[in-house]
Coordinates of N, CA and C in Angstrom, one line a residue:
Chain A
X1 N 5.7 -6.2 18.7 CA 5.4 -4.8 18.8 C 4.3 -4.4 17.9
X2 N 3.5 -3.5 18.4 CA 2.3 -3.1 17.6 C 2.7 -2.3 16.4
X3 N 2.3 -2.7 15.3 CA 2.7 -2.1 14.0 C 1.7 -1.0 13.6
X4 N 0.4 -1.3 13.8 CA -0.7 -0.4 13.5 C -1.5 -0.1 14.7
X5 N -1.8 1.1 14.9 CA -2.5 1.6 16.1 C -3.8 2.3 15.7
X6 N -4.9 1.9 16.1 CA -6.1 2.6 15.8 C -6.7 2.9 17.2
X7 N -6.7 4.1 17.6 CA -7.0 4.5 19.0 C -8.5 4.7 19.3
X8 N -9.3 4.7 18.2 CA -10.8 5.0 18.3 C -11.5 3.7 18.2
X9 N -12.0 3.1 19.3 CA -12.7 1.9 19.2 C -14.1 2.1 18.5
X10 N -14.7 3.2 18.8 CA -16.0 3.5 18.2 C -16.1 5.0 17.9
X11 N -16.8 5.2 16.7 CA -17.0 6.6 16.3 C -18.5 6.8 15.8
X12 N -19.0 7.9 16.1 CA -20.4 8.2 15.6 C -20.3 9.5 14.7
X13 N -21.1 9.4 13.6 CA -21.1 10.6 12.7 C -22.5 10.8 12.2
X14 N -22.9 12.0 12.0 CA -24.2 12.3 11.5 C -24.2 12.1 10.0
X15 N -25.3 11.5 9.5 CA -25.4 11.3 8.0 C -25.1 12.6 7.3
X16 N -24.4 12.5 6.2 CA -23.9 13.6 5.3 C -22.8 14.4 5.8
X17 N -22.3 14.1 7.0 CA -21.1 14.8 7.6 C -19.9 14.0 7.2
X18 N -18.7 14.7 7.4 CA -17.5 14.0 7.2 C -16.9 13.4 8.5
X19 N -16.1 12.4 8.4 CA -15.6 11.8 9.6 C -14.1 11.4 9.3
X20 N -13.3 11.5 10.3 CA -11.9 11.0 10.2 C -11.6 9.9 11.1
X21 N -11.1 8.8 10.6 CA -10.7 7.7 11.4 C -9.1 7.6 11.5
X22 N -8.6 7.5 12.7 CA -7.2 7.7 12.9 C -6.4 6.4 12.8
X23 N -5.2 6.5 12.3 CA -4.3 5.3 12.2 C -2.9 5.8 12.2
X24 N -2.1 5.2 13.1 CA -0.7 5.4 13.1 C 0.0 4.1 13.0
X25 N 1.2 4.2 12.4 CA 1.9 2.9 12.1 C 3.4 3.0 12.5
X26 N 4.0 1.9 12.6 CA 5.4 1.8 13.1 C 6.2 1.0 12.1
X27 N 7.1 1.5 11.5 CA 8.0 0.8 10.6 C 9.3 1.6 10.4
X28 N 10.4 0.8 10.1 CA 11.6 1.5 9.8 C 11.9 1.2 8.3
X29 N 11.0 0.5 7.6 CA 11.2 0.2 6.2 C 11.1 1.5 5.4
X30 N 11.9 1.8 4.4 CA 11.7 3.0 3.6 C 10.5 2.8 2.6
X31 N 10.2 1.6 2.3 CA 9.1 1.3 1.3 C 8.1 0.5 2.0
X32 N 6.8 0.9 2.0 CA 5.7 0.2 2.6 C 4.4 0.7 2.0
X33 N 3.4 -0.1 2.2 CA 2.1 0.3 1.7 C 1.1 0.4 2.8
X34 N 0.1 1.3 2.7 CA -0.9 1.4 3.7 C -2.3 1.3 3.1
X35 N -3.1 0.6 3.8 CA -4.5 0.2 3.3 C -5.5 0.5 4.3
X36 N -6.7 0.8 3.8 CA -7.9 0.8 4.6 C -8.9 -0.2 4.1
X37 N -9.5 -0.9 5.0 CA -10.5 -1.9 4.6 C -11.8 -1.6 5.5
X38 N -12.9 -1.9 4.9 CA -14.2 -1.8 5.6 C -14.7 -3.2 5.8
X39 N -15.2 -3.5 7.0 CA -15.8 -4.8 7.3 C -17.2 -4.6 7.8
X40 N -18.2 -4.8 7.0 CA -19.6 -4.7 7.4 C -19.9 -5.9 8.3
X41 N -21.1 -5.9 8.9 CA -21.5 -7.0 9.8 C -21.6 -8.3 9.1
X42 N -21.6 -8.3 7.8 CA -21.6 -9.6 7.0 C -20.2 -10.3 7.1
X43 N -19.2 -9.5 7.5 CA -17.9 -10.1 7.7 C -16.9 -10.0 6.6
X44 N -17.3 -9.7 5.4 CA -16.3 -9.7 4.3 C -15.5 -8.3 4.3
X45 N -14.2 -8.4 4.2 CA -13.4 -7.3 4.2 C -13.4 -6.7 2.8
X46 N -13.6 -5.4 2.7 CA -13.7 -4.7 1.4 C -12.6 -3.6 1.4
X47 N -11.8 -3.7 0.3 CA -10.7 -2.7 0.1 C -11.3 -1.4 -0.2
X48 N -10.7 -0.4 0.4 CA -11.2 1.0 0.2 C -10.2 1.9 -0.5
X49 N -8.9 1.9 0.0 CA -8.0 2.8 -0.5 C -6.6 2.4 -0.1
X50 N -5.6 2.8 -1.0 CA -4.2 2.4 -0.8 C -3.3 3.7 -0.9
X51 N -2.3 3.7 -0.1 CA -1.2 4.8 -0.1 C 0.1 4.1 -0.1
X52 N 0.9 4.4 -1.1 CA 2.3 3.9 -1.1 C 3.2 4.9 -0.3
X53 N 4.3 4.4 0.3 CA 5.1 5.3 1.1 C 5.8 6.4 0.3
X54 N 6.0 6.1 -1.0 CA 6.7 7.1 -1.9 C 5.7 8.0 -2.7
X55 N 4.4 7.7 -2.5 CA 3.4 8.5 -3.2 C 3.4 9.9 -2.7
X56 N 3.5 10.9 -3.6 CA 3.6 12.3 -3.2 C 2.2 12.9 -2.9
X57 N 1.2 12.4 -3.6 CA -0.1 12.9 -3.3 C -0.9 12.0 -2.4
X58 N -1.8 12.6 -1.6 CA -2.7 11.7 -0.8 C -3.6 11.0 -1.7
X59 N -3.9 9.7 -1.4 CA -4.8 8.9 -2.2 C -6.2 9.3 -2.0
X60 N -7.0 9.3 -3.1 CA -8.4 9.5 -3.0 C -9.2 8.4 -3.8
X61 N -10.3 8.0 -3.3 CA -11.2 7.0 -4.1 C -12.6 7.4 -3.8
X62 N -13.2 8.2 -4.6 CA -14.6 8.6 -4.4 C -14.7 9.4 -3.1
X63 N -15.5 9.0 -2.2 CA -15.8 9.7 -1.0 C -14.7 9.4 0.1
X64 N -13.7 8.5 -0.3 CA -12.6 8.2 0.7 C -11.4 8.9 0.3
X65 N -10.7 9.5 1.3 CA -9.4 10.0 1.1 C -8.5 9.7 2.2
X66 N -7.2 9.6 2.0 CA -6.3 9.2 3.0 C -5.4 10.4 3.3
X67 N -5.4 10.8 4.5 CA -4.5 11.9 5.0 C -3.2 11.3 5.4
X68 N -2.2 11.3 4.5 CA -0.9 10.6 4.8 C 0.1 11.7 5.3
X69 N 0.5 11.5 6.5 CA 1.6 12.4 7.1 C 2.7 11.5 7.5
X70 N 3.7 11.4 6.6 CA 4.8 10.4 6.7 C 5.6 10.7 7.9
X71 N 5.9 11.9 8.2 CA 6.8 12.3 9.3 C 6.2 11.9 10.6
X72 N 4.9 12.0 10.7 CA 4.1 11.6 11.9 C 3.7 10.1 11.9
X73 N 4.0 9.4 10.8 CA 3.6 8.0 10.6 C 2.1 7.9 10.9
X74 N 1.3 8.7 10.2 CA -0.1 8.6 10.4 C -0.7 8.5 9.0
X75 N -1.8 7.8 8.9 CA -2.6 7.5 7.7 C -4.0 7.5 8.0
X76 N -4.6 8.6 8.2 CA -6.0 8.7 8.6 C -6.9 8.6 7.4
X77 N -8.0 8.0 7.6 CA -9.0 7.8 6.6 C -10.1 8.9 6.8
X78 N -10.4 9.6 5.7 CA -11.5 10.6 5.8 C -12.6 10.2 4.9
X79 N -13.8 10.0 5.4 CA -15.0 9.7 4.7 C -15.8 11.0 4.6
X80 N -16.1 11.4 3.4 CA -16.9 12.6 3.2 C -18.4 12.2 3.0
X81 N -19.3 13.1 3.3 CA -20.7 12.9 3.1 C -21.2 11.5 3.5
X82 N -21.0 11.2 4.8 CA -21.3 9.9 5.3 C -22.7 9.4 4.9
X83 N -22.8 8.1 4.7 CA -24.1 7.5 4.3 C -24.4 6.4 5.4
X84 N -25.6 6.0 5.5 CA -26.0 5.0 6.5 C -25.3 3.7 6.2
X85 N -25.0 3.4 4.9 CA -24.3 2.2 4.6 C -22.8 2.2 4.9
X86 N -22.3 3.3 5.4 CA -20.9 3.4 5.8 C -20.7 2.8 7.2
X87 N -21.8 2.5 7.9 CA -21.7 1.9 9.3 C -21.1 0.5 9.2
X88 N -19.9 0.4 9.8 CA -19.1 -0.8 9.7 C -17.9 -0.7 10.6
X89 N -17.1 -1.8 10.6 CA -15.8 -1.7 11.2 C -14.8 -1.3 10.1
X90 N -13.8 -0.5 10.5 CA -12.8 0.0 9.5 C -11.4 -0.4 10.1
X91 N -10.7 -1.0 9.2 CA -9.3 -1.5 9.6 C -8.3 -0.8 8.7
X92 N -7.2 -0.3 9.4 CA -6.1 0.2 8.8 C -5.0 -1.0 8.7
X93 N -4.3 -1.1 7.7 CA -3.3 -2.1 7.5 C -2.1 -1.6 6.8
X94 N -1.0 -2.4 7.0 CA 0.3 -2.0 6.4 C 0.9 -3.2 5.8
X95 N 1.5 -3.0 4.6 CA 2.3 -4.0 4.0 C 3.8 -3.6 4.2
X96 N 4.6 -4.6 4.5 CA 6.0 -4.3 4.8 C 6.8 -4.2 3.4
X97 N 8.1 -3.9 3.5 CA 8.9 -3.7 2.4 C 9.0 -4.9 1.4
X98 N 9.0 -6.1 2.0 CA 9.1 -7.3 1.2 C 7.8 -7.6 0.5
X99 N 6.7 -7.1 1.1 CA 5.4 -7.5 0.6 C 4.9 -8.8 1.2
X100 N 5.7 -9.4 2.1 CA 5.4 -10.7 2.6 C 4.6 -10.6 3.9
X101 N 4.6 -9.5 4.6 CA 3.9 -9.3 5.9 C 2.9 -8.2 5.8
X102 N 1.7 -8.5 6.3 CA 0.7 -7.5 6.4 C 0.2 -7.4 7.9
X103 N 0.1 -6.2 8.4 CA -0.3 -6.0 9.7 C -1.6 -5.1 9.8
X104 N -2.6 -5.6 10.5 CA -3.9 -4.9 10.7 C -4.0 -4.3 12.1
X105 N -4.7 -3.2 12.1 CA -5.0 -2.6 13.4 C -6.2 -3.3 14.0
X106 N -6.6 -2.8 15.2 CA -7.7 -3.5 15.9 C -9.1 -3.0 15.4
X107 N -9.1 -1.9 14.6 CA -10.3 -1.5 14.0 C -11.0 -0.4 14.7
X108 N -11.9 0.3 14.0 CA -12.7 1.4 14.5 C -14.1 1.1 14.0
X109 N -15.1 1.0 15.0 CA -16.5 0.8 14.6 C -17.1 2.2 14.3
X110 N -17.6 2.3 13.1 CA -18.2 3.6 12.7 C -19.7 3.4 12.7
X111 N -20.5 4.3 13.3 CA -21.9 4.3 13.2 C -22.4 5.6 12.7
X112 N -23.2 5.5 11.6 CA -23.7 6.7 10.9 C -25.1 6.9 11.4
X113 N -25.4 8.0 12.0 CA -26.7 8.3 12.6 C -27.6 9.1 11.6
X114 N -28.8 8.7 11.4 CA -29.7 9.4 10.4 C -30.0 10.8 10.9
Chain B
X1 N -17.0 -10.8 -12.5 CA -15.8 -11.6 -12.0 C -16.2 -12.2 -10.7
X2 N -16.0 -13.5 -10.5 CA -16.4 -14.2 -9.3 C -15.3 -13.8 -8.2
X3 N -15.8 -13.6 -7.0 CA -15.0 -13.3 -5.9 C -14.3 -14.5 -5.3
X4 N -13.6 -14.2 -4.1 CA -13.0 -15.3 -3.4 C -14.1 -16.2 -2.7
X5 N -14.0 -17.5 -3.0 CA -15.0 -18.4 -2.4 C -14.4 -19.1 -1.2
X6 N -15.1 -19.3 -0.1 CA -14.7 -20.1 1.0 C -15.8 -21.0 1.5
X7 N -15.4 -22.1 2.0 CA -16.4 -23.0 2.6 C -15.7 -23.9 3.7
X8 N -16.5 -24.3 4.7 CA -17.8 -23.9 4.9 C -17.9 -22.5 5.5
X9 N -19.1 -21.9 5.6 CA -19.2 -20.6 6.2 C -19.2 -20.6 7.7
X10 N -19.6 -21.7 8.3 CA -19.7 -21.9 9.7 C -19.3 -23.3 10.1
X11 N -18.6 -23.5 11.2 CA -18.2 -24.8 11.7 C -18.1 -24.8 13.2
X12 N -18.7 -25.8 13.8 CA -18.7 -26.0 15.2 C -18.1 -27.4 15.5
X13 N -17.0 -27.4 16.3 CA -16.4 -28.7 16.6 C -16.0 -28.7 18.1
X14 N -15.7 -29.9 18.6 CA -15.2 -30.0 19.9 C -13.7 -29.9 19.9
X15 N -13.1 -29.5 21.1 CA -11.7 -29.4 21.2 C -11.1 -30.8 20.9
X16 N -9.9 -30.7 20.3 CA -9.1 -31.9 20.0 C -9.6 -32.6 18.6
X17 N -10.7 -32.1 18.1 CA -11.1 -32.6 16.8 C -10.3 -31.8 15.7
X18 N -10.5 -32.3 14.5 CA -9.8 -31.7 13.3 C -10.8 -31.0 12.5
X19 N -10.3 -30.0 11.7 CA -11.2 -29.2 10.9 C -10.4 -28.7 9.7
X20 N -11.1 -28.6 8.5 CA -10.4 -28.1 7.3 C -11.3 -27.0 6.7
X21 N -10.6 -26.0 6.2 CA -11.3 -24.9 5.4 C -10.8 -24.9 4.0
X22 N -11.7 -24.5 3.1 CA -11.3 -24.5 1.7 C -11.4 -23.1 1.2
X23 N -10.6 -22.7 0.2 CA -10.6 -21.4 -0.4 C -10.3 -21.5 -1.9
X24 N -11.1 -20.8 -2.7 CA -10.8 -20.7 -4.1 C -10.6 -19.2 -4.4
X25 N -9.4 -18.8 -4.8 CA -9.2 -17.4 -5.1 C -9.8 -16.9 -6.4
X26 N -9.7 -15.6 -6.6 CA -10.1 -15.0 -7.8 C -9.2 -15.6 -9.0
X27 N -9.8 -15.9 -10.1 CA -9.1 -16.5 -11.2 C -8.0 -15.6 -11.6
X28 N -6.8 -16.2 -11.7 CA -5.6 -15.4 -12.2 C -4.8 -14.8 -11.0
X29 N -5.3 -14.8 -9.8 CA -4.6 -14.3 -8.7 C -3.5 -15.3 -8.2
X30 N -2.3 -14.9 -8.3 CA -1.2 -15.8 -8.0 C -1.0 -15.9 -6.5
X31 N -1.3 -14.9 -5.8 CA -1.0 -14.8 -4.3 C -2.3 -15.1 -3.5
X32 N -2.1 -16.0 -2.5 CA -3.2 -16.3 -1.7 C -2.8 -16.2 -0.2
X33 N -3.7 -15.7 0.6 CA -3.4 -15.5 2.0 C -4.5 -16.1 2.9
X34 N -4.1 -16.6 4.0 CA -5.0 -17.1 5.1 C -4.7 -16.2 6.3
X35 N -5.9 -15.7 6.9 CA -5.8 -14.9 8.1 C -6.7 -15.5 9.1
X36 N -6.3 -15.2 10.4 CA -7.2 -15.6 11.5 C -7.6 -14.3 12.2
X37 N -9.0 -14.1 12.3 CA -9.5 -12.9 13.0 C -10.3 -13.4 14.2
X38 N -9.7 -13.1 15.4 CA -10.3 -13.4 16.7 C -11.3 -12.2 16.9
X39 N -12.4 -12.5 17.6 CA -13.4 -11.6 17.9 C -12.8 -10.3 18.5
X40 N -13.1 -9.2 18.0 CA -12.6 -7.9 18.5 C -11.2 -7.5 18.1
X41 N -10.6 -8.3 17.3 CA -9.3 -8.0 16.8 C -9.2 -7.8 15.3
X42 N -8.1 -7.3 14.8 CA -7.9 -7.3 13.4 C -7.4 -8.6 12.9
X43 N -7.5 -8.8 11.6 CA -7.0 -10.1 11.0 C -5.4 -10.2 11.3
X44 N -5.0 -11.5 11.5 CA -3.6 -11.8 11.7 C -3.2 -12.7 10.5
X45 N -2.2 -12.4 9.8 CA -1.8 -13.2 8.7 C -1.1 -14.5 9.2
X46 N -1.6 -15.6 8.7 CA -1.1 -16.9 9.0 C -0.1 -17.4 8.0
X47 N -0.5 -17.3 6.8 CA 0.4 -17.9 5.7 C 0.1 -17.2 4.4
X48 N 1.1 -17.1 3.6 CA 1.0 -16.5 2.2 C 1.6 -17.4 1.2
X49 N 0.9 -17.7 0.1 CA 1.3 -18.5 -1.0 C 1.5 -17.6 -2.2
X50 N 2.6 -17.9 -2.9 CA 2.7 -17.4 -4.3 C 2.7 -18.6 -5.2
X51 N 1.6 -18.7 -6.0 CA 1.3 -19.9 -6.8 C 1.3 -21.1 -5.8
X52 N 2.0 -22.1 -5.9 CA 1.9 -23.2 -5.0 C 3.0 -23.3 -4.0
X53 N 3.8 -22.2 -3.9 CA 4.9 -22.1 -2.9 C 4.6 -21.2 -1.8
X54 N 5.1 -21.5 -0.6 CA 4.9 -20.7 0.6 C 5.9 -19.5 0.6
X55 N 5.3 -18.3 0.7 CA 6.1 -17.1 0.8 C 6.5 -16.8 2.2
X56 N 5.5 -16.9 3.1 CA 5.7 -16.7 4.5 C 4.7 -17.4 5.3
X57 N 5.2 -18.2 6.3 CA 4.3 -18.9 7.3 C 4.8 -18.7 8.7
X58 N 5.5 -17.5 8.9 CA 6.1 -17.3 10.2 C 5.1 -17.2 11.4
X59 N 3.8 -16.9 11.1 CA 2.8 -16.7 12.1 C 1.9 -17.9 12.2
X60 N 2.2 -19.0 11.4 CA 1.4 -20.2 11.5 C 1.8 -21.1 12.6
X61 N 0.9 -21.5 13.5 CA 1.3 -22.4 14.6 C 1.4 -23.8 14.0
X62 N 2.6 -24.1 13.6 CA 2.8 -25.3 12.8 C 2.6 -26.6 13.6
X63 N 2.5 -26.6 14.9 CA 2.3 -27.8 15.6 C 0.9 -28.3 15.4
X64 N 0.0 -27.4 15.0 CA -1.4 -27.8 14.8 C -2.0 -27.4 13.5
X65 N -1.5 -26.4 12.9 CA -2.0 -25.8 11.7 C -1.2 -26.2 10.5
X66 N -1.9 -26.5 9.4 CA -1.2 -26.8 8.1 C -2.0 -26.2 7.0
X67 N -1.3 -25.9 5.9 CA -2.0 -25.3 4.8 C -1.3 -25.8 3.5
X68 N -2.1 -25.9 2.5 CA -1.5 -26.3 1.2 C -2.2 -25.7 0.0
X69 N -1.5 -25.6 -1.1 CA -2.0 -25.0 -2.3 C -1.4 -25.8 -3.5
X70 N -1.7 -27.0 -3.6 CA -1.0 -28.0 -4.4 C -0.9 -27.6 -5.8
X71 N -1.9 -27.1 -6.4 CA -1.9 -26.8 -7.9 C -1.9 -25.3 -8.1
X72 N -1.6 -24.6 -7.1 CA -1.5 -23.1 -7.3 C -2.8 -22.4 -7.5
X73 N -3.9 -23.1 -7.2 CA -5.2 -22.4 -7.3 C -5.9 -22.4 -6.0
X74 N -6.7 -23.4 -5.7 CA -7.4 -23.4 -4.4 C -6.5 -23.9 -3.3
X75 N -6.9 -23.7 -2.1 CA -6.1 -23.9 -0.9 C -6.9 -24.5 0.2
X76 N -6.3 -25.3 1.1 CA -7.0 -25.7 2.3 C -6.1 -25.4 3.5
X77 N -6.8 -25.0 4.6 CA -6.2 -24.8 5.8 C -6.7 -25.8 6.8
X78 N -5.9 -26.5 7.5 CA -6.3 -27.5 8.5 C -5.8 -27.2 9.9
X79 N -6.7 -27.6 10.8 CA -6.3 -27.5 12.2 C -6.5 -28.8 12.8
X80 N -5.4 -29.3 13.5 CA -5.4 -30.7 14.0 C -4.4 -30.8 15.1
X81 N -4.8 -31.0 16.4 CA -6.2 -30.9 16.9 C -6.5 -29.5 17.3
X82 N -7.8 -29.2 17.3 CA -8.3 -27.8 17.6 C -8.2 -27.5 19.1
X83 N -8.0 -26.3 19.4 CA -8.0 -25.8 20.8 C -9.1 -24.7 20.9
X84 N -9.5 -24.5 22.2 CA -10.6 -23.5 22.4 C -10.2 -22.1 21.8
X85 N -8.9 -21.8 21.9 CA -8.4 -20.5 21.5 C -8.4 -20.3 19.9
X86 N -8.7 -21.4 19.2 CA -8.7 -21.4 17.8 C -10.0 -20.8 17.3
X87 N -11.0 -20.6 18.2 CA -12.3 -20.1 17.8 C -12.0 -18.7 17.2
X88 N -12.5 -18.5 15.9 CA -12.2 -17.3 15.2 C -12.8 -17.4 13.8
X89 N -12.7 -16.3 13.1 CA -13.1 -16.3 11.7 C -11.8 -16.5 10.9
X90 N -11.8 -17.4 10.0 CA -10.7 -17.6 9.1 C -11.0 -17.0 7.7
X91 N -10.2 -16.1 7.4 CA -10.4 -15.3 6.2 C -9.3 -15.7 5.1
X92 N -9.8 -15.9 3.9 CA -8.9 -16.1 2.8 C -8.9 -14.9 1.9
X93 N -7.8 -14.5 1.4 CA -7.7 -13.4 0.4 C -6.8 -13.8 -0.7
X94 N -7.0 -13.0 -1.8 CA -6.0 -13.2 -2.9 C -5.7 -11.9 -3.6
X95 N -4.6 -11.9 -4.3 CA -4.2 -10.7 -5.0 C -3.3 -11.0 -6.2
X96 N -3.2 -10.0 -7.1 CA -2.1 -10.1 -8.0 C -0.8 -9.7 -7.3
X97 N 0.3 -10.3 -7.6 CA 1.5 -10.0 -6.9 C 2.1 -8.8 -7.5
X98 N 1.5 -7.6 -7.3 CA 2.0 -6.4 -7.8 C 2.5 -5.5 -6.6
X99 N 3.0 -4.4 -6.9 CA 3.6 -3.5 -5.8 C 2.5 -3.2 -4.8
X100 N 1.3 -3.0 -5.3 CA 0.2 -2.5 -4.4 C -0.2 -3.7 -3.5
X101 N -0.3 -4.9 -4.0 CA -0.8 -6.0 -3.3 C -2.1 -5.8 -2.6
X102 N -3.0 -5.1 -3.3 CA -4.4 -5.0 -2.9 C -5.0 -6.4 -2.8
X103 N -5.6 -6.7 -1.6 CA -6.1 -8.0 -1.4 C -7.7 -8.0 -1.5
X104 N -8.2 -9.1 -2.0 CA -9.6 -9.3 -2.1 C -10.0 -10.5 -1.2
X105 N -10.9 -10.2 -0.3 CA -11.2 -11.2 0.7 C -12.5 -12.0 0.4
X106 N -12.5 -13.2 0.9 CA -13.7 -14.0 0.9 C -14.5 -13.7 2.1
X107 N -15.7 -14.4 2.2 CA -16.6 -14.1 3.3 C -16.2 -14.7 4.6
X108 N -15.2 -15.6 4.6 CA -14.7 -16.1 5.9 C -15.4 -17.4 6.3
X109 N -14.7 -18.1 7.2 CA -15.3 -19.3 7.9 C -15.3 -19.0 9.4
X110 N -16.5 -19.0 10.0 CA -16.5 -18.8 11.4 C -16.4 -20.1 12.1
X111 N -15.3 -20.3 12.9 CA -15.1 -21.6 13.6 C -15.3 -21.4 15.1
X112 N -16.1 -22.3 15.7 CA -16.4 -22.3 17.1 C -15.9 -23.6 17.6
X113 N -15.0 -23.6 18.6 CA -14.4 -24.8 19.2 C -15.0 -24.8 20.6
X114 N -15.7 -25.9 20.9 CA -16.4 -26.1 22.2 C -15.6 -27.0 23.2

């Protein structure tokens, strides 16, 4: 069963604008973790942001913020003030309760337009 | 701080041949992961080590794939014999075994099976 769903295969955003990348997840665990990674064309996965299932506040890391809606099981990534270097694949991922399993979505390709 | 090292970066083999990939995690990271990323998909976790012990290998096709981390530091992933569908990027990641389990990824090995 699909654990992580990313419904946007490709997104475009104008430089300096904000963009939201969607992610929904499926779990019955009370405790889990949600991650966003960036994968540039070079191939290396870069950690961006983490949200724990019990965290009361939405996570923020610089220009990245995670819009966590637990009841809807969504964990959307918001990138503010987009830069050309933000063009990449973005993957949403989930860690299960045991910490032994990690599930990645199929990714969203983001292109920042000058 | 040095990142996760992987070698080789690229490998081309014929089907039924054997291949091995090497990974050296970030110093002090007890947990090491191997992922398979098929083109157009998100990474799929194959195996997770905690020090030199296997935490989870439920997604590893054990009839042809094997992995070891004998001294709890570097690790090798082997495929024997390779099939066409094994063509993928093999990513190694490491982390501190903390609640967050934020993973740091290496550059990956791109395998092409002809």
